[in-house]
PDB file of C-alpha atoms in Angstrom:
ATOM      1  CA  MET A   1      62.078 189.506  54.086  1.00  0.00           C
ATOM      2  CA  THR A   2      64.838 187.163  55.229  1.00  0.00           C
ATOM      3  CA  VAL A   3      67.515 188.431  57.618  1.00  0.00           C
ATOM      4  CA  ASP A   4      70.925 186.782  57.598  1.00  0.00           C
ATOM      5  CA  TRP A   5      71.708 186.772  61.320  1.00  0.00           C
ATOM      6  CA  GLY A   6      75.166 185.369  60.626  1.00  0.00           C
ATOM      7  CA  TRP A   7      76.027 188.694  58.990  1.00  0.00           C
ATOM      8  CA  PHE A   8      76.009 190.518  62.344  1.00  0.00           C
ATOM      9  CA  PRO A   9      78.998 188.847  64.081  1.00  0.00           C
ATOM     10  CA  ASP A  10      81.003 189.073  60.861  1.00  0.00           C
ATOM     11  CA  HIS A  11      80.506 192.853  60.661  1.00  0.00           C
ATOM     12  CA  THR A  12      80.777 193.982  64.290  1.00  0.00           C
ATOM     13  CA  GLY A  13      83.839 196.095  63.531  1.00  0.00           C
ATOM     14  CA  GLU A  14      82.095 197.853  60.659  1.00  0.00           C
ATOM     15  CA  MET A  15      78.980 198.496  62.748  1.00  0.00           C
ATOM     16  CA  ALA A  16      81.069 199.896  65.623  1.00  0.00           C
ATOM     17  CA  HIS A  17      82.919 202.207  63.239  1.00  0.00           C
ATOM     18  CA  LEU A  18      79.700 203.452  61.618  1.00  0.00           C
ATOM     19  CA  THR A  19      78.094 203.961  65.035  1.00  0.00           C
ATOM     20  CA  ALA A  20      81.011 206.133  66.140  1.00  0.00           C
ATOM     21  CA  ASP A  21      80.831 207.994  62.835  1.00  0.00           C
ATOM     22  CA  HIS A  22      77.090 208.499  63.352  1.00  0.00           C
ATOM     23  CA  LEU A  23      77.657 210.023  66.787  1.00  0.00           C
ATOM     24  CA  SER A  24      80.478 212.251  65.555  1.00  0.00           C
ATOM     25  CA  THR A  25      77.939 213.928  63.273  1.00  0.00           C
ATOM     26  CA  ALA A  26      74.824 213.969  65.480  1.00  0.00           C
ATOM     27  CA  VAL A  27      76.376 215.111  68.780  1.00  0.00           C
ATOM     28  CA  PRO A  28      78.229 218.196  67.458  1.00  0.00           C
ATOM     29  CA  ALA A  29      75.069 219.258  65.628  1.00  0.00           C
ATOM     30  CA  VAL A  30      73.037 219.265  68.852  1.00  0.00           C
ATOM     31  CA  LEU A  31      75.764 221.026  70.845  1.00  0.00           C
ATOM     32  CA  LEU A  32      76.223 223.661  68.164  1.00  0.00           C
ATOM     33  CA  GLY A  33      72.468 224.063  67.882  1.00  0.00           C
ATOM     34  CA  LEU A  34      72.240 224.627  71.640  1.00  0.00           C
ATOM     35  CA  LEU A  35      75.008 227.253  71.543  1.00  0.00           C
ATOM     36  CA  ILE A  36      73.142 229.121  68.816  1.00  0.00           C
ATOM     37  CA  ALA A  37      69.662 228.606  70.255  1.00  0.00           C
ATOM     38  CA  LEU A  38      70.371 229.904  73.772  1.00  0.00           C
ATOM     39  CA  PRO A  39      71.306 233.495  72.829  1.00  0.00           C
ATOM     40  CA  LEU A  40      68.597 233.601  70.148  1.00  0.00           C
ATOM     41  CA  ALA A  41      65.982 232.436  72.666  1.00  0.00           C
ATOM     42  CA  VAL A  42      67.140 234.932  75.288  1.00  0.00           C
ATOM     43  CA  LEU A  43      66.927 237.682  72.678  1.00  0.00           C
ATOM     44  CA  ALA A  44      63.432 236.574  71.645  1.00  0.00           C
ATOM     45  CA  HIS A  45      62.384 236.426  75.296  1.00  0.00           C
ATOM     46  CA  ARG A  46      63.776 239.808  76.281  1.00  0.00           C
ATOM     47  CA  VAL A  47      62.975 241.732  73.073  1.00  0.00           C
ATOM     48  CA  ARG A  48      59.373 240.774  72.355  1.00  0.00           C
ATOM     49  CA  PRO A  49      59.162 242.425  68.875  1.00  0.00           C
ATOM     50  CA  LEU A  50      61.898 240.026  67.709  1.00  0.00           C
ATOM     51  CA  ARG A  51      60.152 236.920  68.992  1.00  0.00           C
ATOM     52  CA  GLY A  52      58.093 236.312  65.864  1.00  0.00           C
ATOM     53  CA  PHE A  53      61.088 236.847  63.589  1.00  0.00           C
ATOM     54  CA  VAL A  54      63.384 234.465  65.506  1.00  0.00           C
ATOM     55  CA  LEU A  55      60.800 231.704  65.841  1.00  0.00           C
ATOM     56  CA  GLY A  56      59.643 232.174  62.261  1.00  0.00           C
ATOM     57  CA  LEU A  57      63.192 231.930  60.909  1.00  0.00           C
ATOM     58  CA  SER A  58      63.810 228.643  62.720  1.00  0.00           C
ATOM     59  CA  ASN A  59      60.496 227.296  61.412  1.00  0.00           C
ATOM     60  CA  ILE A  60      61.436 228.228  57.843  1.00  0.00           C
ATOM     61  CA  LEU A  61      64.721 226.327  58.122  1.00  0.00           C
ATOM     62  CA  TYR A  62      62.824 223.273  59.335  1.00  0.00           C
ATOM     63  CA  THR A  63      60.526 223.266  56.298  1.00  0.00           C
ATOM     64  CA  ILE A  64      63.437 222.715  53.884  1.00  0.00           C
ATOM     65  CA  PRO A  65      63.730 218.984  53.057  1.00  0.00           C
ATOM     66  CA  SER A  66      66.878 217.563  54.632  1.00  0.00           C
ATOM     67  CA  LEU A  67      68.362 216.147  51.443  1.00  0.00           C
ATOM     68  CA  ALA A  68      67.705 219.408  49.589  1.00  0.00           C
ATOM     69  CA  PHE A  69      69.340 221.326  52.429  1.00  0.00           C
ATOM     70  CA  PHE A  70      72.504 219.239  52.150  1.00  0.00           C
ATOM     71  CA  VAL A  71      72.557 219.790  48.395  1.00  0.00           C
ATOM     72  CA  LEU A  72      72.198 223.559  48.866  1.00  0.00           C
ATOM     73  CA  LEU A  73      75.145 223.552  51.269  1.00  0.00           C
ATOM     74  CA  LEU A  74      77.462 221.598  48.947  1.00  0.00           C
ATOM     75  CA  PRO A  75      78.699 224.619  46.949  1.00  0.00           C
ATOM     76  CA  ILE A  76      79.640 226.321  50.233  1.00  0.00           C
ATOM     77  CA  THR A  77      81.021 223.550  52.444  1.00  0.00           C
ATOM     78  CA  GLY A  78      81.644 220.781  49.896  1.00  0.00           C
ATOM     79  CA  LEU A  79      81.505 217.032  50.462  1.00  0.00           C
ATOM     80  CA  THR A  80      82.605 217.307  54.085  1.00  0.00           C
ATOM     81  CA  ARG A  81      81.243 216.453  57.512  1.00  0.00           C
ATOM     82  CA  THR A  82      80.707 220.190  57.984  1.00  0.00           C
ATOM     83  CA  THR A  83      77.862 220.009  55.468  1.00  0.00           C
ATOM     84  CA  ALA A  84      76.103 217.287  57.441  1.00  0.00           C
ATOM     85  CA  ILE A  85      76.624 219.013  60.804  1.00  0.00           C
ATOM     86  CA  THR A  86      75.489 222.394  59.464  1.00  0.00           C
ATOM     87  CA  GLY A  87      72.286 220.962  58.047  1.00  0.00           C
ATOM     88  CA  LEU A  88      71.468 219.036  61.209  1.00  0.00           C
ATOM     89  CA  THR A  89      72.239 222.065  63.377  1.00  0.00           C
ATOM     90  CA  ALA A  90      69.690 224.113  61.444  1.00  0.00           C
ATOM     91  CA  TYR A  91      67.018 221.481  62.100  1.00  0.00           C
ATOM     92  CA  THR A  92      67.686 221.451  65.851  1.00  0.00           C
ATOM     93  CA  LEU A  93      67.046 225.186  66.119  1.00  0.00           C
ATOM     94  CA  VAL A  94      63.290 224.989  65.643  1.00  0.00           C
ATOM     95  CA  VAL A  95      62.962 222.786  68.740  1.00  0.00           C
ATOM     96  CA  LEU A  96      65.738 224.268  70.868  1.00  0.00           C
ATOM     97  CA  VAL A  97      64.823 227.926  70.325  1.00  0.00           C
ATOM     98  CA  ARG A  98      61.108 227.410  70.949  1.00  0.00           C
ATOM     99  CA  ASN A  99      61.614 225.275  74.058  1.00  0.00           C
ATOM    100  CA  THR A 100      64.128 227.700  75.533  1.00  0.00           C
ATOM    101  CA  VAL A 101      61.786 230.636  74.966  1.00  0.00           C
ATOM    102  CA  GLU A 102      58.891 228.733  76.529  1.00  0.00           C
ATOM    103  CA  GLY A 103      61.084 227.713  79.455  1.00  0.00           C
ATOM    104  CA  LEU A 104      62.133 231.310  80.120  1.00  0.00           C
ATOM    105  CA  ASP A 105      58.528 232.488  79.767  1.00  0.00           C
ATOM    106  CA  ALA A 106      57.501 229.982  82.442  1.00  0.00           C
ATOM    107  CA  VAL A 107      59.838 231.460  85.059  1.00  0.00           C
ATOM    108  CA  PRO A 108      57.595 233.371  87.520  1.00  0.00           C
ATOM    109  CA  ALA A 109      57.972 237.156  87.307  1.00  0.00           C
ATOM    110  CA  LYS A 110      58.165 237.331  91.111  1.00  0.00           C
ATOM    111  CA  VAL A 111      61.348 235.255  91.012  1.00  0.00           C
ATOM    112  CA  ARG A 112      62.997 237.737  88.646  1.00  0.00           C
ATOM    113  CA  GLU A 113      61.762 240.669  90.729  1.00  0.00           C
ATOM    114  CA  ALA A 114      63.167 239.126  93.901  1.00  0.00           C
ATOM    115  CA  SER A 115      66.523 238.613  92.245  1.00  0.00           C
ATOM    116  CA  THR A 116      66.561 242.215  91.017  1.00  0.00           C
ATOM    117  CA  ALA A 117      65.564 243.479  94.465  1.00  0.00           C
ATOM    118  CA  MET A 118      68.599 241.684  95.908  1.00  0.00           C
ATOM    119  CA  GLY A 119      70.830 243.686  93.584  1.00  0.00           C
ATOM    120  CA  THR A 120      71.608 240.852  91.185  1.00  0.00           C
ATOM    121  CA  ARG A 121      72.673 241.974  87.721  1.00  0.00           C
ATOM    122  CA  PRO A 122      70.476 240.873  84.773  1.00  0.00           C
ATOM    123  CA  LEU A 123      73.144 238.541  83.320  1.00  0.00           C
ATOM    124  CA  ARG A 124      73.669 236.827  86.657  1.00  0.00           C
ATOM    125  CA  THR A 125      69.905 236.519  87.127  1.00  0.00           C
ATOM    126  CA  LEU A 126      69.699 234.855  83.732  1.00  0.00           C
ATOM    127  CA  LEU A 127      72.519 232.405  84.462  1.00  0.00           C
ATOM    128  CA  THR A 128      71.742 231.574  88.083  1.00  0.00           C
ATOM    129  CA  VAL A 129      67.962 231.908  88.258  1.00  0.00           C
ATOM    130  CA  GLU A 130      66.130 231.933  84.927  1.00  0.00           C
ATOM    131  CA  LEU A 131      68.043 229.293  82.957  1.00  0.00           C
ATOM    132  CA  PRO A 132      68.182 226.784  85.862  1.00  0.00           C
ATOM    133  CA  LEU A 133      64.419 227.108  86.388  1.00  0.00           C
ATOM    134  CA  ALA A 134      63.835 226.790  82.649  1.00  0.00           C
ATOM    135  CA  LEU A 135      66.147 223.777  82.425  1.00  0.00           C
ATOM    136  CA  PRO A 136      63.444 221.042  82.430  1.00  0.00           C
ATOM    137  CA  VAL A 137      61.734 222.600  79.398  1.00  0.00           C
ATOM    138  CA  ILE A 138      65.078 223.250  77.690  1.00  0.00           C
ATOM    139  CA  MET A 139      66.181 219.661  78.296  1.00  0.00           C
ATOM    140  CA  ALA A 140      62.936 218.401  76.787  1.00  0.00           C
ATOM    141  CA  GLY A 141      63.927 220.254  73.625  1.00  0.00           C
ATOM    142  CA  VAL A 142      67.456 218.874  73.783  1.00  0.00           C
ATOM    143  CA  ARG A 143      66.066 215.346  74.023  1.00  0.00           C
ATOM    144  CA  VAL A 144      63.789 215.822  71.017  1.00  0.00           C
ATOM    145  CA  SER A 145      66.494 217.467  68.917  1.00  0.00           C
ATOM    146  CA  THR A 146      69.009 214.751  69.822  1.00  0.00           C
ATOM    147  CA  VAL A 147      66.709 211.930  68.765  1.00  0.00           C
ATOM    148  CA  MET A 148      65.803 213.877  65.636  1.00  0.00           C
ATOM    149  CA  SER A 149      69.469 214.443  64.739  1.00  0.00           C
ATOM    150  CA  ILE A 150      70.329 210.786  65.265  1.00  0.00           C
ATOM    151  CA  SER A 151      67.566 209.803  62.864  1.00  0.00           C
ATOM    152  CA  LEU A 152      68.440 212.459  60.269  1.00  0.00           C
ATOM    153  CA  VAL A 153      72.151 211.639  60.121  1.00  0.00           C
ATOM    154  CA  SER A 154      71.283 208.726  57.858  1.00  0.00           C
ATOM    155  CA  VAL A 155      70.136 211.153  55.160  1.00  0.00           C
ATOM    156  CA  ALA A 156      73.695 212.501  54.986  1.00  0.00           C
ATOM    157  CA  SER A 157      74.811 209.129  53.589  1.00  0.00           C
ATOM    158  CA  TYR A 158      74.076 210.647  50.177  1.00  0.00           C
ATOM    159  CA  ILE A 159      77.067 212.966  50.681  1.00  0.00           C
ATOM    160  CA  GLY A 160      79.237 210.303  52.317  1.00  0.00           C
ATOM    161  CA  TYR A 161      78.757 211.215  56.003  1.00  0.00           C
ATOM    162  CA  GLY A 162      75.656 209.316  57.003  1.00  0.00           C
ATOM    163  CA  GLY A 163      77.102 207.007  59.628  1.00  0.00           C
ATOM    164  CA  LEU A 164      74.717 204.092  60.005  1.00  0.00           C
ATOM    165  CA  GLY A 165      72.860 205.372  56.958  1.00  0.00           C
ATOM    166  CA  GLN A 166      75.557 203.747  54.863  1.00  0.00           C
ATOM    167  CA  LEU A 167      74.100 200.398  55.912  1.00  0.00           C
ATOM    168  CA  PHE A 168      70.767 201.481  54.425  1.00  0.00           C
ATOM    169  CA  THR A 169      72.449 202.517  51.186  1.00  0.00           C
ATOM    170  CA  ASP A 170      74.407 199.283  50.997  1.00  0.00           C
ATOM    171  CA  GLY A 171      71.336 197.148  51.649  1.00  0.00           C
ATOM    172  CA  PHE A 172      69.184 198.954  49.111  1.00  0.00           C
ATOM    173  CA  GLN A 173      71.826 198.894  46.403  1.00  0.00           C
ATOM    174  CA  ARG A 174      72.394 195.158  46.791  1.00  0.00           C
ATOM    175  CA  ASN A 175      68.749 194.336  47.526  1.00  0.00           C
ATOM    176  CA  TYR A 176      70.038 192.752  50.720  1.00  0.00           C
ATOM    177  CA  PRO A 177      67.843 193.632  53.746  1.00  0.00           C
ATOM    178  CA  THR A 178      70.221 192.544  56.529  1.00  0.00           C
ATOM    179  CA  PRO A 179      72.354 195.736  56.609  1.00  0.00           C
ATOM    180  CA  VAL A 180      69.150 197.789  56.551  1.00  0.00           C
ATOM    181  CA  VAL A 181      67.805 195.919  59.582  1.00  0.00           C
ATOM    182  CA  ALA A 182      71.149 196.397  61.345  1.00  0.00           C
ATOM    183  CA  GLY A 183      71.068 200.130  60.624  1.00  0.00           C
ATOM    184  CA  VAL A 184      67.520 200.481  61.922  1.00  0.00           C
ATOM    185  CA  ILE A 185      68.267 198.553  65.129  1.00  0.00           C
ATOM    186  CA  LEU A 186      71.475 200.466  65.862  1.00  0.00           C
ATOM    187  CA  THR A 187      69.891 203.845  65.128  1.00  0.00           C
ATOM    188  CA  LEU A 188      67.001 203.023  67.437  1.00  0.00           C
ATOM    189  CA  LEU A 189      69.371 201.871  70.189  1.00  0.00           C
ATOM    190  CA  LEU A 190      71.457 205.037  69.823  1.00  0.00           C
ATOM    191  CA  ALA A 191      68.361 207.192  70.172  1.00  0.00           C
ATOM    192  CA  LEU A 192      67.157 205.287  73.252  1.00  0.00           C
ATOM    193  CA  VAL A 193      70.553 205.383  74.964  1.00  0.00           C
ATOM    194  CA  ALA A 194      71.038 209.080  74.182  1.00  0.00           C
ATOM    195  CA  ASP A 195      67.592 209.920  75.539  1.00  0.00           C
ATOM    196  CA  ALA A 196      68.246 207.908  78.719  1.00  0.00           C
ATOM    197  CA  LEU A 197      71.557 209.712  79.250  1.00  0.00           C
ATOM    198  CA  LEU A 198      69.908 213.107  78.821  1.00  0.00           C
ATOM    199  CA  VAL A 199      67.166 212.183  81.285  1.00  0.00           C
ATOM    200  CA  THR A 200      69.901 211.265  83.770  1.00  0.00           C
ATOM    201  CA  VAL A 201      71.717 214.552  83.158  1.00  0.00           C
ATOM    202  CA  GLN A 202      68.499 216.468  83.750  1.00  0.00           C
ATOM    203  CA  TRP A 203      67.839 214.501  86.931  1.00  0.00           C
ATOM    204  CA  LEU A 204      71.316 215.336  88.242  1.00  0.00           C
ATOM    205  CA  CYS A 205      71.090 219.020  87.280  1.00  0.00           C
ATOM    206  CA  THR A 206      67.656 219.682  88.808  1.00  0.00           C
ATOM    207  CA  PRO A 207      67.771 218.456  92.424  1.00  0.00           C
ATOM    208  CA  TRP A 208      64.923 220.794  93.379  1.00  0.00           C
ATOM    209  CA  THR A 209      62.520 218.860  91.168  1.00  0.00           C
ATOM    210  CA  ARG A 210      63.461 215.643  92.964  1.00  0.00           C
ATOM    211  CA  GLN A 211      62.754 217.286  96.305  1.00  0.00           C
ATOM    212  CA  ARG A 212      59.379 218.532  95.055  1.00  0.00           C
ATOM    213  CA  HIS A 213      58.419 215.045  93.863  1.00  0.00           C
ATOM    214  CA  SER A 214      59.511 213.573  97.202  1.00  0.00           C
ATOM    215  CA  MET A 215      57.348 216.072  99.065  1.00  0.00           C
ATOM    216  CA  LYS A 216      54.350 215.207  96.884  1.00  0.00           C
ATOM    217  CA  ARG A 217      54.820 211.500  97.507  1.00  0.00           C
ATOM    218  CA  GLY A 218      55.190 212.150 101.237  1.00  0.00           C
ATOM    219  CA  ALA A 219      51.990 214.158 101.263  1.00  0.00           C
TER     220      ALA A 219
END
């Protein structure tokens, strides 16, 4: 396979545009998935009989092949970006819901009891105690779902909203590997940068974990 490296500087504008288009599909999908996953996970955590149903439903959505999912959505949402975002959002739920439930399960019962003993209402306990303590596990799910969404956006090129996936389509159709290589490199870089940013966000939002690590190193 021969790569035409001169192609890259001649198509920087196109690659920048497709990268932005890629992000405009992947990022909303993760954010929307998180907004849906949080209440579902809290419900599954608090109402134990519903846990199996909620987790099972998210698993079922994940078993549907991505391209088939987009095709099934076409009669409802049409050839729009909404179709791509909806499909990707469904795939994020299996990771986000499960990680959020596991994160909430890991919060020590004594912490909840202490909060209740202080007269804190259940909603405030959830927002100020349980979710912050579960944040490392939740963020691990966010990182996985973000990388997964970035990789799956390319599949949406078949409905015209695949971002960098259009480079794959172009390369395959013309039997010209250079755009394919460019798409792979840029998708990989996007995933690495996004993961690094999320790690930084987690580091900033969980100062108590930094203090714990410092104490361990000092010991």
